Short mmCIF file of C-alpha atoms in Angstrom, two decimals:
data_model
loop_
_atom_site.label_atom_id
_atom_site.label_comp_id
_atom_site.label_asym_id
_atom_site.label_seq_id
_atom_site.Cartn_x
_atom_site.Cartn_y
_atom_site.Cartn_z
CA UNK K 1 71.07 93.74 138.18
CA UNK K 2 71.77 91.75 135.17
CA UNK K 3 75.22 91.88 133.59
CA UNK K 4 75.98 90.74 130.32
CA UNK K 5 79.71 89.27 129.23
CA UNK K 6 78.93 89.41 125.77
CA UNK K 7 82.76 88.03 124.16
CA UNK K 8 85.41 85.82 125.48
CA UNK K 9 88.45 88.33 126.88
CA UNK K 10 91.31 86.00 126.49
CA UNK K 11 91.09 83.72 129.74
CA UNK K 12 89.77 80.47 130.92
CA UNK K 13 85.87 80.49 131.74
CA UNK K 14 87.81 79.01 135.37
CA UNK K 15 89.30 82.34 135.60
CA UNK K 16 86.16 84.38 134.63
CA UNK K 17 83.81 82.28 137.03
CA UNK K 18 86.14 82.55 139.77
CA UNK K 19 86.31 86.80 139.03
CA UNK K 20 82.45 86.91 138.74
CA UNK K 21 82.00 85.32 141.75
CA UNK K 22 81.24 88.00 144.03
CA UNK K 23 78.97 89.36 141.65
CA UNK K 24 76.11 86.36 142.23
CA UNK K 25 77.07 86.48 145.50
CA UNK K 26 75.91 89.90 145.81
CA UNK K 27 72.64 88.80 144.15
CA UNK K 28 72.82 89.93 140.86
CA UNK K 29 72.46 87.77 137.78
CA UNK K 30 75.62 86.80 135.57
CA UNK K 31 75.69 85.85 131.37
CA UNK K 32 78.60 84.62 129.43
CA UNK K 33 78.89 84.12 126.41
CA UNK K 34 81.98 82.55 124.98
CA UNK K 35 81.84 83.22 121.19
CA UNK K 36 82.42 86.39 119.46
CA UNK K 37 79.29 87.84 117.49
CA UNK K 38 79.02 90.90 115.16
CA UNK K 39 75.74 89.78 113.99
CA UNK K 40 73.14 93.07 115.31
CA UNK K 41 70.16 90.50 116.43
CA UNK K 42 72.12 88.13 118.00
CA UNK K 43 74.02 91.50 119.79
CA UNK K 44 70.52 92.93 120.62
CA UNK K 45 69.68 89.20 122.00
CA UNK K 46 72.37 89.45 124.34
CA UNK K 47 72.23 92.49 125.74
CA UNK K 48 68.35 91.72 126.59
CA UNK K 49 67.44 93.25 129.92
CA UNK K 50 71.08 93.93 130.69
CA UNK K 51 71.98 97.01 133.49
CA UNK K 52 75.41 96.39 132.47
CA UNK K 53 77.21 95.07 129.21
CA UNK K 54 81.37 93.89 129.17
CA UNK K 55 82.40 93.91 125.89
CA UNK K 56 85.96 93.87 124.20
CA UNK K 57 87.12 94.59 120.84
CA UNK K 58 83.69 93.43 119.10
CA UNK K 59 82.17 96.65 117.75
CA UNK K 60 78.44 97.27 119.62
CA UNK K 61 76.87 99.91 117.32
CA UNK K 62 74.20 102.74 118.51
CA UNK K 63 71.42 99.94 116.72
CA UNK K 64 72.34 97.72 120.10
CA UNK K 65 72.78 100.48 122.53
CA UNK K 66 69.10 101.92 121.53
CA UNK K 67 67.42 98.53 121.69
CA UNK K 68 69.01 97.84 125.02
CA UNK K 69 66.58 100.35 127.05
CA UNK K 70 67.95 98.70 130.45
CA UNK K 71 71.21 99.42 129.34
CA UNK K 72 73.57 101.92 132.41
CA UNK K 73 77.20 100.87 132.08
CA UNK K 74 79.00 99.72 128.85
CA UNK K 75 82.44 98.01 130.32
CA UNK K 76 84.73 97.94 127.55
CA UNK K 77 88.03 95.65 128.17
CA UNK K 78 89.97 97.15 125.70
CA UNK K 79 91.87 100.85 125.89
CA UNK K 80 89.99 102.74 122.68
CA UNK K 81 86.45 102.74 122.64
CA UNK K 82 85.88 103.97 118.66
CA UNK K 83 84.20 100.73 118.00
CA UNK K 84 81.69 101.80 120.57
CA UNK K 85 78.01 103.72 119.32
CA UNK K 86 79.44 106.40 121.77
CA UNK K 87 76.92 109.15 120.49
CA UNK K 88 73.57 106.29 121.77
CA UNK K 89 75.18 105.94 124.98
CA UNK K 90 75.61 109.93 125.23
CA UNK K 91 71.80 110.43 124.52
CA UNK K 92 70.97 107.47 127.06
CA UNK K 93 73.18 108.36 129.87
CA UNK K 94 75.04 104.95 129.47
CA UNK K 95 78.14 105.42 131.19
CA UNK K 96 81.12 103.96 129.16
CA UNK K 97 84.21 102.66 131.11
CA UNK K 98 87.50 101.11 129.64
CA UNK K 99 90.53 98.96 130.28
CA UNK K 100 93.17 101.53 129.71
CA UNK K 101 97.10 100.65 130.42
CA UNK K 102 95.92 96.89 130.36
CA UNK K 103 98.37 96.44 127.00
CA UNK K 104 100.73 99.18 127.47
CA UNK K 105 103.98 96.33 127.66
CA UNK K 106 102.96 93.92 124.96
CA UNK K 107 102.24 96.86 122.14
CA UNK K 108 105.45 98.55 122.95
CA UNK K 109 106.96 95.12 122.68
CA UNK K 110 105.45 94.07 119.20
CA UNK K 111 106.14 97.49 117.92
CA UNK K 112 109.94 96.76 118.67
CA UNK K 113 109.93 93.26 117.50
CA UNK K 114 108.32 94.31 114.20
CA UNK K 115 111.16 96.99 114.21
CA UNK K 116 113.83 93.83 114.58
CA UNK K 117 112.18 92.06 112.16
CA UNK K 118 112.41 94.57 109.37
CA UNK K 119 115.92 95.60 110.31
CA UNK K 120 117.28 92.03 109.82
CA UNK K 121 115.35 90.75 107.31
CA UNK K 122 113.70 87.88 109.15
CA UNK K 123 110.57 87.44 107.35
CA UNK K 124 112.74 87.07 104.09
CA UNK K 125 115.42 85.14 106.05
CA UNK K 126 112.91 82.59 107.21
CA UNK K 127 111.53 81.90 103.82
CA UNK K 128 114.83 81.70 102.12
CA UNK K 129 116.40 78.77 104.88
CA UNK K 130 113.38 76.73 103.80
CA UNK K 131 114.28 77.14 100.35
CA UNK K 132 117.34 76.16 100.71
CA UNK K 133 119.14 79.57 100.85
CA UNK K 134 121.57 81.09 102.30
CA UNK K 135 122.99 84.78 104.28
CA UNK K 136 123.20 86.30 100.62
CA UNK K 137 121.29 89.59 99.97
CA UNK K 138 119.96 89.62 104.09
CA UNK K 139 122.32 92.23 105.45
CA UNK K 140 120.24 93.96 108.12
CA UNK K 141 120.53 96.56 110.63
CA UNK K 142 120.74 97.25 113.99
CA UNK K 143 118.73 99.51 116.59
CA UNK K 144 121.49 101.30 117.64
CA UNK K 145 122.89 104.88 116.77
CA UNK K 146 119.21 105.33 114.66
CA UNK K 147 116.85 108.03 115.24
CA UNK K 148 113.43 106.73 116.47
CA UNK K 149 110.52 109.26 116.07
CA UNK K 150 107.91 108.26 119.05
CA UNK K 151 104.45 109.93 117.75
CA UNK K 152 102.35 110.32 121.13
CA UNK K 153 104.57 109.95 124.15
CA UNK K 154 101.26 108.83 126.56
CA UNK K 155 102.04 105.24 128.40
CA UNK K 156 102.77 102.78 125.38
CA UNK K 157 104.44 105.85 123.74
CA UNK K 158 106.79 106.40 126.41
CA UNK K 159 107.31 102.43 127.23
CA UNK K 160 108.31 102.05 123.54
CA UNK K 161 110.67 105.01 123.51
CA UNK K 162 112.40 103.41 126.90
CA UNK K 163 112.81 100.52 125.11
CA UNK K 164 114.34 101.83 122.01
CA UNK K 165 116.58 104.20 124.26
CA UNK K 166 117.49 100.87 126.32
CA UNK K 167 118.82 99.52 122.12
CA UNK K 168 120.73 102.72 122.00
CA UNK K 169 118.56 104.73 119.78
CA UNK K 170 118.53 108.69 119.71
CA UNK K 171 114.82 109.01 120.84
CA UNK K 172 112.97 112.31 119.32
CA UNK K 173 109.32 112.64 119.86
CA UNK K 174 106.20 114.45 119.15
CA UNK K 175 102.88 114.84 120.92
CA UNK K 176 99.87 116.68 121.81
CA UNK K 177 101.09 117.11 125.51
CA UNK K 178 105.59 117.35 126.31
CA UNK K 179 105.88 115.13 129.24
CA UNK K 180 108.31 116.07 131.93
CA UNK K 181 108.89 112.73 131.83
CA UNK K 182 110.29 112.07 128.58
CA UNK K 183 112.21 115.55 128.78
CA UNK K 184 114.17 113.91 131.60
CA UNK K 185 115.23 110.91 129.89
CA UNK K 186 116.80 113.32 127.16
CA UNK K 187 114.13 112.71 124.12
CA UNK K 188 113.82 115.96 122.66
CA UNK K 189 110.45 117.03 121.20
CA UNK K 190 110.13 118.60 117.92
CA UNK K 191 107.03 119.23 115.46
CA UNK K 192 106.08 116.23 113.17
CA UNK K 193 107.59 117.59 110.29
CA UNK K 194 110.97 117.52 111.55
CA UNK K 195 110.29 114.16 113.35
CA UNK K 196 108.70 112.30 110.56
CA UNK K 197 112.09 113.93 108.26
CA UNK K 198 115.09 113.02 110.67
CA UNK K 199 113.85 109.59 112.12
CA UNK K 200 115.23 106.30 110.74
CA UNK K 201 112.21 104.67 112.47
CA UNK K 202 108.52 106.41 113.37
CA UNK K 203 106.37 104.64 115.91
CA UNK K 204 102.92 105.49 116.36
CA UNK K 205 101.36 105.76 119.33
CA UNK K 206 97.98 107.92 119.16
CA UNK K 207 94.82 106.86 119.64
CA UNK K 208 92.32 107.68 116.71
CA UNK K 209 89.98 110.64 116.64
CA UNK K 210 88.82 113.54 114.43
CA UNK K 211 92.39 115.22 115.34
CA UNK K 212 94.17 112.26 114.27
CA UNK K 213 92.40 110.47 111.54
CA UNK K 214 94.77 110.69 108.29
CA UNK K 215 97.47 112.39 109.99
CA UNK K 216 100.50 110.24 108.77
CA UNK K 217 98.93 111.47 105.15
CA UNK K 218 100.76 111.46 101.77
CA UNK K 219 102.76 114.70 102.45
CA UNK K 220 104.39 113.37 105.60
CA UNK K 221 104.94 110.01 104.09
CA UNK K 222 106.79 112.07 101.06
CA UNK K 223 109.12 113.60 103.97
CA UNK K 224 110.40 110.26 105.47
CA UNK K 225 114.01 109.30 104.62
CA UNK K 226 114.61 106.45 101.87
CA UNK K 227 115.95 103.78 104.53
CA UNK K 228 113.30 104.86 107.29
CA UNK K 229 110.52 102.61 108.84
CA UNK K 230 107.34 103.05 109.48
CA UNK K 231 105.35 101.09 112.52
CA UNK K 232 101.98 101.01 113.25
CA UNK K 233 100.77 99.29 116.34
CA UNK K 234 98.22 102.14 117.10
CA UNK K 235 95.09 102.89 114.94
CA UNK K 236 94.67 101.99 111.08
CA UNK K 237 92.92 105.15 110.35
CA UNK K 238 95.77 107.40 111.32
CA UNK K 239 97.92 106.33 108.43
CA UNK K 240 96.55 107.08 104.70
CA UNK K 241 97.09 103.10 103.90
CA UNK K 242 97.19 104.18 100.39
CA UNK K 243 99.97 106.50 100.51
CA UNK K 244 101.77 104.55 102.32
CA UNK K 245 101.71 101.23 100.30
CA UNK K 246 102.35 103.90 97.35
CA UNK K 247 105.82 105.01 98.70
CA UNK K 248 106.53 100.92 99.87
CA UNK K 249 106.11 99.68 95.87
CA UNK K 250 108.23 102.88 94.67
CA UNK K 251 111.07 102.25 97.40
CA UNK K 252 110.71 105.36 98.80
CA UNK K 253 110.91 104.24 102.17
CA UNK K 254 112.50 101.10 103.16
CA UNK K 255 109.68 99.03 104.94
CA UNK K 256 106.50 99.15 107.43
CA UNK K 257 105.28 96.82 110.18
CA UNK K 258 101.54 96.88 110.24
CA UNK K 259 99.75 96.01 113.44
CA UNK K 260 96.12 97.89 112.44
CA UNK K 261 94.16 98.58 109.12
CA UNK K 262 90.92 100.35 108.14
CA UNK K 263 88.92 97.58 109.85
CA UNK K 264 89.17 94.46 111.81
CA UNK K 265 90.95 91.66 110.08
CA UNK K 266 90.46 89.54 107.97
CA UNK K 267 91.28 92.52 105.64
CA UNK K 268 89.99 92.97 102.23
CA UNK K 269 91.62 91.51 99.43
CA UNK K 270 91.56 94.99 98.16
CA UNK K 271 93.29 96.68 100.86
CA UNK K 272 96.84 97.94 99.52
CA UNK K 273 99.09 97.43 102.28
CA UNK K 274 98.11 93.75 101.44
CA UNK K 275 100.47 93.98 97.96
CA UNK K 276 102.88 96.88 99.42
CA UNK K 277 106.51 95.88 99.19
CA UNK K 278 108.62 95.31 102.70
CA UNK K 279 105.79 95.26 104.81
CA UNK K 280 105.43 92.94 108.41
CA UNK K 281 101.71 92.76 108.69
CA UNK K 282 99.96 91.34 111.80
CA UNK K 283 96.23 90.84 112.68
CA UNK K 284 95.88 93.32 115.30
CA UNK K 285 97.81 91.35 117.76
CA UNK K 286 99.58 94.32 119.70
CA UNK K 287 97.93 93.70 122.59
CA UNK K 288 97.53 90.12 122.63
CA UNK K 289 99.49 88.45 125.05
CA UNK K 290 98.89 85.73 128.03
CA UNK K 291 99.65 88.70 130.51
CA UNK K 292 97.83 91.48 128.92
CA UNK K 293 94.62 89.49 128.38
CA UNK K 294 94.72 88.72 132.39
CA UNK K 295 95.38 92.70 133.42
CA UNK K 296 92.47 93.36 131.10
CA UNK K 297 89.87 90.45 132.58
CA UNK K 298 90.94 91.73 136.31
CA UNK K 299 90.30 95.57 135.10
CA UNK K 300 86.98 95.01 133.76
CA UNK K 301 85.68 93.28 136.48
CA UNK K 302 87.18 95.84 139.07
CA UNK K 303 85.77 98.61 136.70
CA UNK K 304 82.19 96.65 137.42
CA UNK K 305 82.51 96.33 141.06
CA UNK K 306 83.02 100.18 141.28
CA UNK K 307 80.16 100.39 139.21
CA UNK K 308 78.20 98.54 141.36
CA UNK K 309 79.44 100.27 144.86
CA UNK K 310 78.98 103.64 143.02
CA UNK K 311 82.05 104.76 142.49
CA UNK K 312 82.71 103.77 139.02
CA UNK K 313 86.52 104.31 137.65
CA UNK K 314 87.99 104.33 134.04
CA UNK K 315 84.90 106.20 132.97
CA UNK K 316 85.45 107.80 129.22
CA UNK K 317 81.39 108.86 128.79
CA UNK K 318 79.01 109.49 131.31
#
């Protein structure tokens, strides 16, 4: 077989020689390319006669998957796979596997840190010191003795809420499926109305699908509290960016931190959480860290070598 790594995943070539070792030893034939593409031909060049493509985050639209008639697996190292042409690989048979729980730690990390940072004022605190200012006007806040709203209690959801409950935070959460889990450590589920209107800070942790697309809309935004913050380290889609960088400029909520956007950054000039007041924006960064990026590299390849044996695991089509 010929298998196709068509993106760099965040570790030394050393390390991904050294993991696709076994796989020329077994005879089959092994591609890497080191540079991120999004260009279609160049995706369609490098996917040529490939049994088995690893991508990452890089989308790889149905125009690839139909042009790649050797095509079988599609290894995603990443957890969602909505930047996949899922509906090609569905008519082909391609079976899709993914990465999941690779970045479970380092989102629920950056989705507190982003919390810390807008409750103390550090993005404005940094900028004043090299202006030569002072404390004045940076009184912040603290974790403790707020209510944090978890949206989607699956693995990051329920690291994140451990780690807020660890600050001292009254943990509330809603979700698709209660989790004995979460019941046990004393975070009460409630329906998103009442979550998104009692919580000093929501997290978001749902992936993005039909079901979820818009779902923090205008009307939920409307029923946050004044002081309450807002932090997105899930999908851009699931917020209504608009209505949200609407209620930021009129100071009806108190701030956002911004992980994910319509698209993959660099972000339009035109997007508005680029000119909303109090926001913490990052490049989709959640889920890069040194650790995460070496979970995901070992996952992929173990995902292929299951492939390969015929027992494929992780599969999310096929």
């Amino acid at each position: 077989m010929k298998i196709g790594l068509l993106e760099p995943l965040g570790v030394s070539r050393e390390r991904i020689e050294e993991l696709a070792g076994p796989v020329r030893s077994a005879g089959h034939t092994f591609v890497y390319y080191d540079q991120k593409t999004t260009d279609i031909q160049e995706l369609k060049r490098r996917s040529q006669g490939c049994d088995v493509v690893m991508i990452a985050n890089n989308p790889y639209p149905a125009e690839v998957i139909d042009a790649s008639e050797q095509l079988k697996m599609l290894n995603v190292a990443f957890t969602g796979i909505d930047h996949v042409g899922l509906e090609a690989c569905r008519k082909r048979g391609v079976i899709v596997c993914n990465a999941a729980n690779y970045s479970n730690q380092a989102v629920a990390e950056l989705a507190i840190g982003m919390t810390i940072a807008l409750l103390r004022k550090m993005t404005q605190a940094d900028a004043g010191v090299r202006r030569g200012g002072t404390s004045a006007g940076l009184m912040g806040g603290e974790i403790a003795g707020r209510t944090v709203g978890i949206v989607g209690t699956g693995r990051i959801g329920m690291i994140t809420a451990k780690l807020f409950k660890a600050f001292g935070a009254e943990v509330i959460a809603h979700s698709r499926t209660e989790r004995q889990e979460a019941i046990s450590l004393g975070i009460r589920y409630v329906p998103l109305d009442t979550l998104m209107g009692c919580s000093d800070i929501v997290s978001l942790h749902m992936p993005s699908n039909a079901s979820t697309k818009g779902m923090i809309d205008r009307r939920m935004i409307r029923l946050m509290k004044p002081r309450a913050l807002l932090i997105n380290c899930a999908r851009g889609p699931i917020v209504d960016a608009q209505a949200l960088a609407d209620a930021l400029n009129e100071g009806r909520i108190a701030g956002a931190g911004i992980d994910v956007f319509g698209c993959e950054p660099p972000i339009p000039d035109d997007d508005p959480l680029l000119h909303a007041k109090n926001t913490l924006l990052t490049p989709h960064i959640a889920f890069l860290s040194e650790e995460s990026m070496m979970r995901r590299a070992e996952i992929v390849f173990r995902n292929l070598y299951a492939y390969l044996d015929g027992k494929p695991e992780n599969v999310c089509e096929g």
